[in-house]
């Protein structure tokens, strides 16, 4: 099964997305839903997808679970919950019991938007993560280089938990990369309980001036840090549309992964996501 492990749905007419306010994001400031994604998956040979949170709202998680219930191609939901909520265990129980609740596979918070680079290390956040892992859910790191030390410490503090790094921690591709990113992602990769999504890379490059060749050094470094068993493909649709079509993004990442070996490519397009999120599908 070929899986797109990172995509989004949203509707700015129905909810507020603070991160979408910038002028350069105007092209994607409209509704995107399952009816828009389904034909793109078929055209590009993708069998299934995982929808990932876009805003800090429990209502969105509930909506995504309902979408997963109604759309079989959505095999997983990485939702949002308030990690600082003292009753988080009860909230997770309720989500699991709701329509589509069996497809809740992970939790994410937009950590790179927090003022405190050590937000993940807060006692109330750690307590919330404990509840997440007690419910056999993965946790997605949405961080940049600044927050990577806290992510590393968190992965080390929960050695039996499963973590997924989104967008390879958003390397500064447009600036040619950085040693800080390279060194810190290597340290995170040394934690054997962390997988890495090769997603969102084209939008970290110059949007109208990128290609697979320019993305390849960053994909190759992530591969060297995480290995063939912990690298995961994701389109980051529809954010990726700022830099290219769904097909262009998929073909570029496929070219990078194929260059690293057919076995690595095959695992990154399905098996690794299935294992990281414990998806209830056949590998």
Tab-separated table of C-alpha atoms in Angstrom:
chain	number	residue	atom	x	y	z
A	1	UNK	CA	0.000	0.000	0.000
A	2	UNK	CA	1.333	3.442	-1.032
A	3	UNK	CA	0.632	6.020	1.681
A	4	UNK	CA	0.809	9.798	1.745
A	5	UNK	CA	1.549	10.185	5.454
A	6	UNK	CA	1.082	13.938	5.681
A	7	UNK	CA	-1.782	15.972	4.216
A	8	UNK	CA	-4.314	18.499	5.470
A	9	UNK	CA	-7.930	19.580	5.095
A	10	UNK	CA	-9.200	23.046	6.018
A	11	UNK	CA	-11.831	25.698	5.345
A	12	UNK	CA	-10.922	29.305	6.287
A	13	UNK	CA	-14.570	30.280	5.871
A	14	UNK	CA	-15.511	28.053	8.808
A	15	UNK	CA	-12.541	28.346	11.153
A	16	UNK	CA	-9.558	30.553	11.983
A	17	UNK	CA	-6.034	29.513	10.970
A	18	UNK	CA	-3.641	32.129	12.428
A	19	UNK	CA	-0.627	30.788	10.512
A	20	UNK	CA	-2.453	31.368	7.215
A	21	UNK	CA	-2.640	35.161	7.562
A	22	UNK	CA	0.546	36.019	5.630
A	23	UNK	CA	0.007	37.528	2.191
A	24	UNK	CA	2.154	34.930	0.448
A	25	UNK	CA	-0.226	32.200	1.634
A	26	UNK	CA	-3.217	33.710	-0.180
A	27	UNK	CA	-3.163	31.020	-2.934
A	28	UNK	CA	-4.047	28.318	-0.396
A	29	UNK	CA	-6.448	30.391	1.700
A	30	UNK	CA	-9.523	28.503	0.545
A	31	UNK	CA	-11.299	25.252	1.347
A	32	UNK	CA	-9.556	21.944	0.664
A	33	UNK	CA	-11.331	18.692	1.440
A	34	UNK	CA	-11.502	14.985	0.625
A	35	UNK	CA	-13.255	15.642	-2.680
A	36	UNK	CA	-10.220	17.664	-3.785
A	37	UNK	CA	-7.620	15.154	-2.625
A	38	UNK	CA	-9.177	11.881	-3.777
A	39	UNK	CA	-8.585	12.401	-7.542
A	40	UNK	CA	-4.998	13.533	-6.889
A	41	UNK	CA	-4.282	10.344	-4.985
A	42	UNK	CA	-5.718	8.223	-7.798
A	43	UNK	CA	-3.793	10.091	-10.498
A	44	UNK	CA	-0.514	9.775	-8.612
A	45	UNK	CA	-0.822	6.142	-7.589
A	46	UNK	CA	-1.400	6.771	-3.881
A	47	UNK	CA	-3.670	4.309	-2.063
A	48	UNK	CA	-4.230	6.047	1.257
A	49	UNK	CA	-3.419	9.128	3.323
A	50	UNK	CA	-3.002	10.389	6.869
A	51	UNK	CA	-4.641	13.740	7.640
A	52	UNK	CA	-2.743	15.972	10.077
A	53	UNK	CA	-3.947	18.768	12.339
A	54	UNK	CA	-3.906	22.385	11.138
A	55	UNK	CA	-5.128	24.348	14.166
A	56	UNK	CA	-5.208	24.059	17.938
A	57	UNK	CA	-8.829	23.007	18.279
A	58	UNK	CA	-10.380	19.804	19.549
A	59	UNK	CA	-13.276	20.391	17.171
A	60	UNK	CA	-10.938	19.933	14.212
A	61	UNK	CA	-9.778	16.567	15.542
A	62	UNK	CA	-13.399	15.474	15.849
A	63	UNK	CA	-14.114	16.662	12.298
A	64	UNK	CA	-11.102	14.780	10.936
A	65	UNK	CA	-12.198	11.571	12.636
A	66	UNK	CA	-15.624	11.963	11.019
A	67	UNK	CA	-13.965	12.532	7.639
A	68	UNK	CA	-11.878	9.390	8.154
A	69	UNK	CA	-15.037	7.470	9.004
A	70	UNK	CA	-16.667	8.602	5.744
A	71	UNK	CA	-13.607	8.342	3.467
A	72	UNK	CA	-11.854	4.952	3.525
A	73	UNK	CA	-8.723	6.355	1.840
A	74	UNK	CA	-8.020	8.342	5.027
A	75	UNK	CA	-6.413	5.579	7.096
A	76	UNK	CA	-5.150	7.738	9.958
A	77	UNK	CA	-5.689	11.011	11.804
A	78	UNK	CA	-2.958	12.939	13.622
A	79	UNK	CA	-5.105	15.281	15.665
A	80	UNK	CA	-4.698	18.016	18.253
A	81	UNK	CA	-5.489	17.873	21.948
A	82	UNK	CA	-4.523	20.169	24.792
A	83	UNK	CA	-1.460	18.453	26.247
A	84	UNK	CA	-1.707	20.666	29.340
A	85	UNK	CA	-5.258	19.495	30.137
A	86	UNK	CA	-5.282	17.599	33.425
A	87	UNK	CA	-8.207	15.489	32.149
A	88	UNK	CA	-6.534	14.612	28.844
A	89	UNK	CA	-6.942	10.879	29.412
A	90	UNK	CA	-10.727	11.306	29.490
A	91	UNK	CA	-10.608	13.407	26.313
A	92	UNK	CA	-8.618	10.749	24.492
A	93	UNK	CA	-11.036	8.059	25.672
A	94	UNK	CA	-13.934	10.086	24.263
A	95	UNK	CA	-12.179	10.656	20.945
A	96	UNK	CA	-11.389	6.974	20.616
A	97	UNK	CA	-15.065	6.130	21.242
A	98	UNK	CA	-16.371	8.666	18.694
A	99	UNK	CA	-17.163	7.922	15.004
A	100	UNK	CA	-13.834	7.292	13.265
A	101	UNK	CA	-12.054	7.121	16.608
A	102	UNK	CA	-10.294	3.921	15.651
A	103	UNK	CA	-8.348	5.961	13.083
A	104	UNK	CA	-6.829	8.318	15.652
A	105	UNK	CA	-3.152	7.357	15.333
A	106	UNK	CA	-1.257	10.379	16.615
A	107	UNK	CA	-1.258	13.821	18.241
A	108	UNK	CA	0.486	17.022	17.163
A	109	UNK	CA	0.958	20.554	18.464
A	110	UNK	CA	2.531	23.440	16.542
A	111	UNK	CA	5.536	23.627	18.851
A	112	UNK	CA	7.573	25.881	16.546
A	113	UNK	CA	4.974	28.616	17.109
A	114	UNK	CA	5.456	28.586	20.882
A	115	UNK	CA	7.568	31.421	22.303
A	116	UNK	CA	9.442	29.031	24.579
A	117	UNK	CA	11.882	26.787	22.652
A	118	UNK	CA	11.717	24.347	25.584
A	119	UNK	CA	7.901	24.123	25.615
A	120	UNK	CA	8.094	20.359	25.182
A	121	UNK	CA	10.012	20.084	28.452
A	122	UNK	CA	7.326	21.702	30.594
A	123	UNK	CA	5.982	19.464	33.358
A	124	UNK	CA	2.349	19.848	32.254
A	125	UNK	CA	3.273	19.017	28.650
A	126	UNK	CA	5.231	15.935	29.772
A	127	UNK	CA	2.190	14.826	31.755
A	128	UNK	CA	0.076	15.187	28.618
A	129	UNK	CA	2.546	13.205	26.537
A	130	UNK	CA	2.377	10.434	29.130
A	131	UNK	CA	-1.393	10.240	28.564
A	132	UNK	CA	-0.891	10.202	24.773
A	133	UNK	CA	1.486	7.262	24.961
A	134	UNK	CA	-0.733	5.428	27.469
A	135	UNK	CA	-3.342	5.429	24.677
A	136	UNK	CA	-0.832	3.873	22.241
A	137	UNK	CA	-0.665	6.996	20.069
A	138	UNK	CA	2.351	8.452	18.292
A	139	UNK	CA	3.404	12.079	18.751
A	140	UNK	CA	4.399	14.272	15.794
A	141	UNK	CA	7.169	16.819	16.371
A	142	UNK	CA	6.444	20.055	14.478
A	143	UNK	CA	9.720	21.825	15.188
A	144	UNK	CA	12.545	23.724	13.553
A	145	UNK	CA	16.223	23.733	14.522
A	146	UNK	CA	15.492	25.993	17.516
A	147	UNK	CA	13.263	23.403	19.193
A	148	UNK	CA	15.235	20.292	18.217
A	149	UNK	CA	17.181	20.064	21.534
A	150	UNK	CA	13.883	19.870	23.423
A	151	UNK	CA	12.602	17.276	20.930
A	152	UNK	CA	15.748	15.197	21.445
A	153	UNK	CA	15.377	15.356	25.225
A	154	UNK	CA	11.703	14.393	24.904
A	155	UNK	CA	12.424	11.374	22.706
A	156	UNK	CA	15.065	10.272	25.204
A	157	UNK	CA	12.686	10.736	28.146
A	158	UNK	CA	10.085	8.414	26.563
A	159	UNK	CA	12.183	5.614	25.031
A	160	UNK	CA	9.192	3.279	24.597
A	161	UNK	CA	7.072	5.903	22.818
A	162	UNK	CA	6.786	6.539	19.075
A	163	UNK	CA	7.646	9.970	17.654
A	164	UNK	CA	7.442	11.263	14.078
A	165	UNK	CA	9.421	14.316	12.985
A	166	UNK	CA	7.414	16.405	10.525
A	167	UNK	CA	9.064	17.967	7.470
A	168	UNK	CA	12.554	16.858	8.564
A	169	UNK	CA	12.440	19.795	11.017
A	170	UNK	CA	12.070	22.277	8.128
A	171	UNK	CA	15.675	22.660	6.961
A	172	UNK	CA	16.529	26.167	5.646
A	173	UNK	CA	16.849	24.965	2.057
A	174	UNK	CA	16.364	28.422	0.544
A	175	UNK	CA	19.447	29.577	2.494
A	176	UNK	CA	21.526	26.559	1.482
A	177	UNK	CA	21.030	24.656	4.737
A	178	UNK	CA	22.769	24.977	8.104
A	179	UNK	CA	25.170	22.985	10.258
A	180	UNK	CA	22.859	23.493	13.244
A	181	UNK	CA	20.002	21.728	11.458
A	182	UNK	CA	22.285	18.974	10.175
A	183	UNK	CA	23.873	18.302	13.572
A	184	UNK	CA	20.652	18.437	15.563
A	185	UNK	CA	18.661	16.211	13.219
A	186	UNK	CA	21.523	13.701	13.416
A	187	UNK	CA	21.211	13.712	17.197
A	188	UNK	CA	17.461	13.181	16.956
A	189	UNK	CA	17.970	10.353	14.472
A	190	UNK	CA	20.168	8.632	17.050
A	191	UNK	CA	16.982	8.139	19.071
A	192	UNK	CA	15.683	4.874	17.662
A	193	UNK	CA	12.072	5.693	18.526
A	194	UNK	CA	11.805	8.630	16.070
A	195	UNK	CA	10.719	8.429	12.429
A	196	UNK	CA	11.254	11.304	9.958
A	197	UNK	CA	8.809	12.566	7.339
A	198	UNK	CA	10.299	13.707	4.053
A	199	UNK	CA	7.554	16.276	3.561
A	200	UNK	CA	7.228	20.033	3.218
A	201	UNK	CA	10.706	20.402	1.714
A	202	UNK	CA	9.811	22.222	-1.508
A	203	UNK	CA	8.158	25.008	0.486
A	204	UNK	CA	11.372	25.429	2.494
A	205	UNK	CA	13.176	26.064	-0.815
A	206	UNK	CA	12.633	29.053	-3.100
A	207	UNK	CA	9.069	28.372	-4.242
A	208	UNK	CA	9.575	29.129	-7.924
A	209	UNK	CA	13.159	27.867	-8.181
A	210	UNK	CA	13.656	24.330	-6.891
A	211	UNK	CA	13.977	20.804	-8.222
A	212	UNK	CA	14.731	17.293	-6.993
A	213	UNK	CA	18.463	17.860	-7.327
A	214	UNK	CA	18.350	20.749	-4.864
A	215	UNK	CA	16.212	18.811	-2.396
A	216	UNK	CA	18.360	15.700	-2.597
A	217	UNK	CA	21.168	16.691	-0.156
A	218	UNK	CA	18.585	17.278	2.574
A	219	UNK	CA	16.741	14.033	1.857
A	220	UNK	CA	20.067	12.181	1.776
A	221	UNK	CA	21.132	13.655	5.124
A	222	UNK	CA	17.812	12.691	6.715
A	223	UNK	CA	18.234	9.196	5.290
A	224	UNK	CA	21.727	8.940	6.770
A	225	UNK	CA	20.352	9.986	10.168
A	226	UNK	CA	17.225	7.813	10.298
A	227	UNK	CA	17.985	4.911	7.953
A	228	UNK	CA	15.717	3.120	5.522
A	229	UNK	CA	13.311	1.891	8.223
A	230	UNK	CA	12.424	5.319	9.649
A	231	UNK	CA	11.984	7.571	6.617
A	232	UNK	CA	8.394	8.412	5.587
A	233	UNK	CA	6.926	10.102	2.491
A	234	UNK	CA	4.395	12.903	2.889
A	235	UNK	CA	3.113	15.428	0.349
A	236	UNK	CA	2.162	18.228	2.772
A	237	UNK	CA	-0.765	18.946	0.435
A	238	UNK	CA	-2.216	21.535	0.081
A	239	UNK	CA	0.607	23.617	1.612
A	240	UNK	CA	2.866	22.125	-1.073
A	241	UNK	CA	0.818	23.884	-3.782
A	242	UNK	CA	2.726	27.072	-2.962
A	243	UNK	CA	5.768	25.468	-4.613
A	244	UNK	CA	4.324	22.926	-7.032
A	245	UNK	CA	1.483	20.568	-7.907
A	246	UNK	CA	0.831	17.364	-6.015
A	247	UNK	CA	2.345	15.417	-8.896
A	248	UNK	CA	5.471	17.566	-9.044
A	249	UNK	CA	6.077	17.186	-5.321
A	250	UNK	CA	5.527	13.428	-5.401
A	251	UNK	CA	7.781	12.918	-8.423
A	252	UNK	CA	10.592	15.010	-6.927
A	253	UNK	CA	10.568	13.156	-3.618
A	254	UNK	CA	10.274	9.813	-5.394
A	255	UNK	CA	13.334	10.700	-7.494
A	256	UNK	CA	15.299	11.561	-4.347
A	257	UNK	CA	14.275	8.396	-2.534
A	258	UNK	CA	14.879	6.172	-5.571
A	259	UNK	CA	18.385	7.588	-5.869
A	260	UNK	CA	19.010	6.340	-2.332
A	261	UNK	CA	17.899	2.813	-3.254
A	262	UNK	CA	14.726	0.972	-4.307
A	263	UNK	CA	14.278	-0.670	-0.909
A	264	UNK	CA	14.480	2.654	0.931
A	265	UNK	CA	11.993	4.164	-1.532
A	266	UNK	CA	9.558	1.279	-1.123
A	267	UNK	CA	9.634	1.466	2.671
A	268	UNK	CA	9.281	5.270	2.737
A	269	UNK	CA	6.128	5.086	0.611
A	270	UNK	CA	4.162	2.861	2.955
A	271	UNK	CA	5.679	0.295	5.295
A	272	UNK	CA	7.407	2.802	7.552
A	273	UNK	CA	4.263	4.917	8.038
A	274	UNK	CA	2.264	1.784	8.790
A	275	UNK	CA	4.703	0.843	11.539
A	276	UNK	CA	5.245	4.322	12.976
A	277	UNK	CA	1.510	4.925	13.358
A	278	UNK	CA	0.494	1.260	13.827
A	279	UNK	CA	-2.074	1.611	11.074
A	280	UNK	CA	-4.728	-1.073	10.995
A	281	UNK	CA	-3.942	-2.056	7.399
A	282	UNK	CA	-1.883	-4.748	5.756
A	283	UNK	CA	1.705	-3.778	4.965
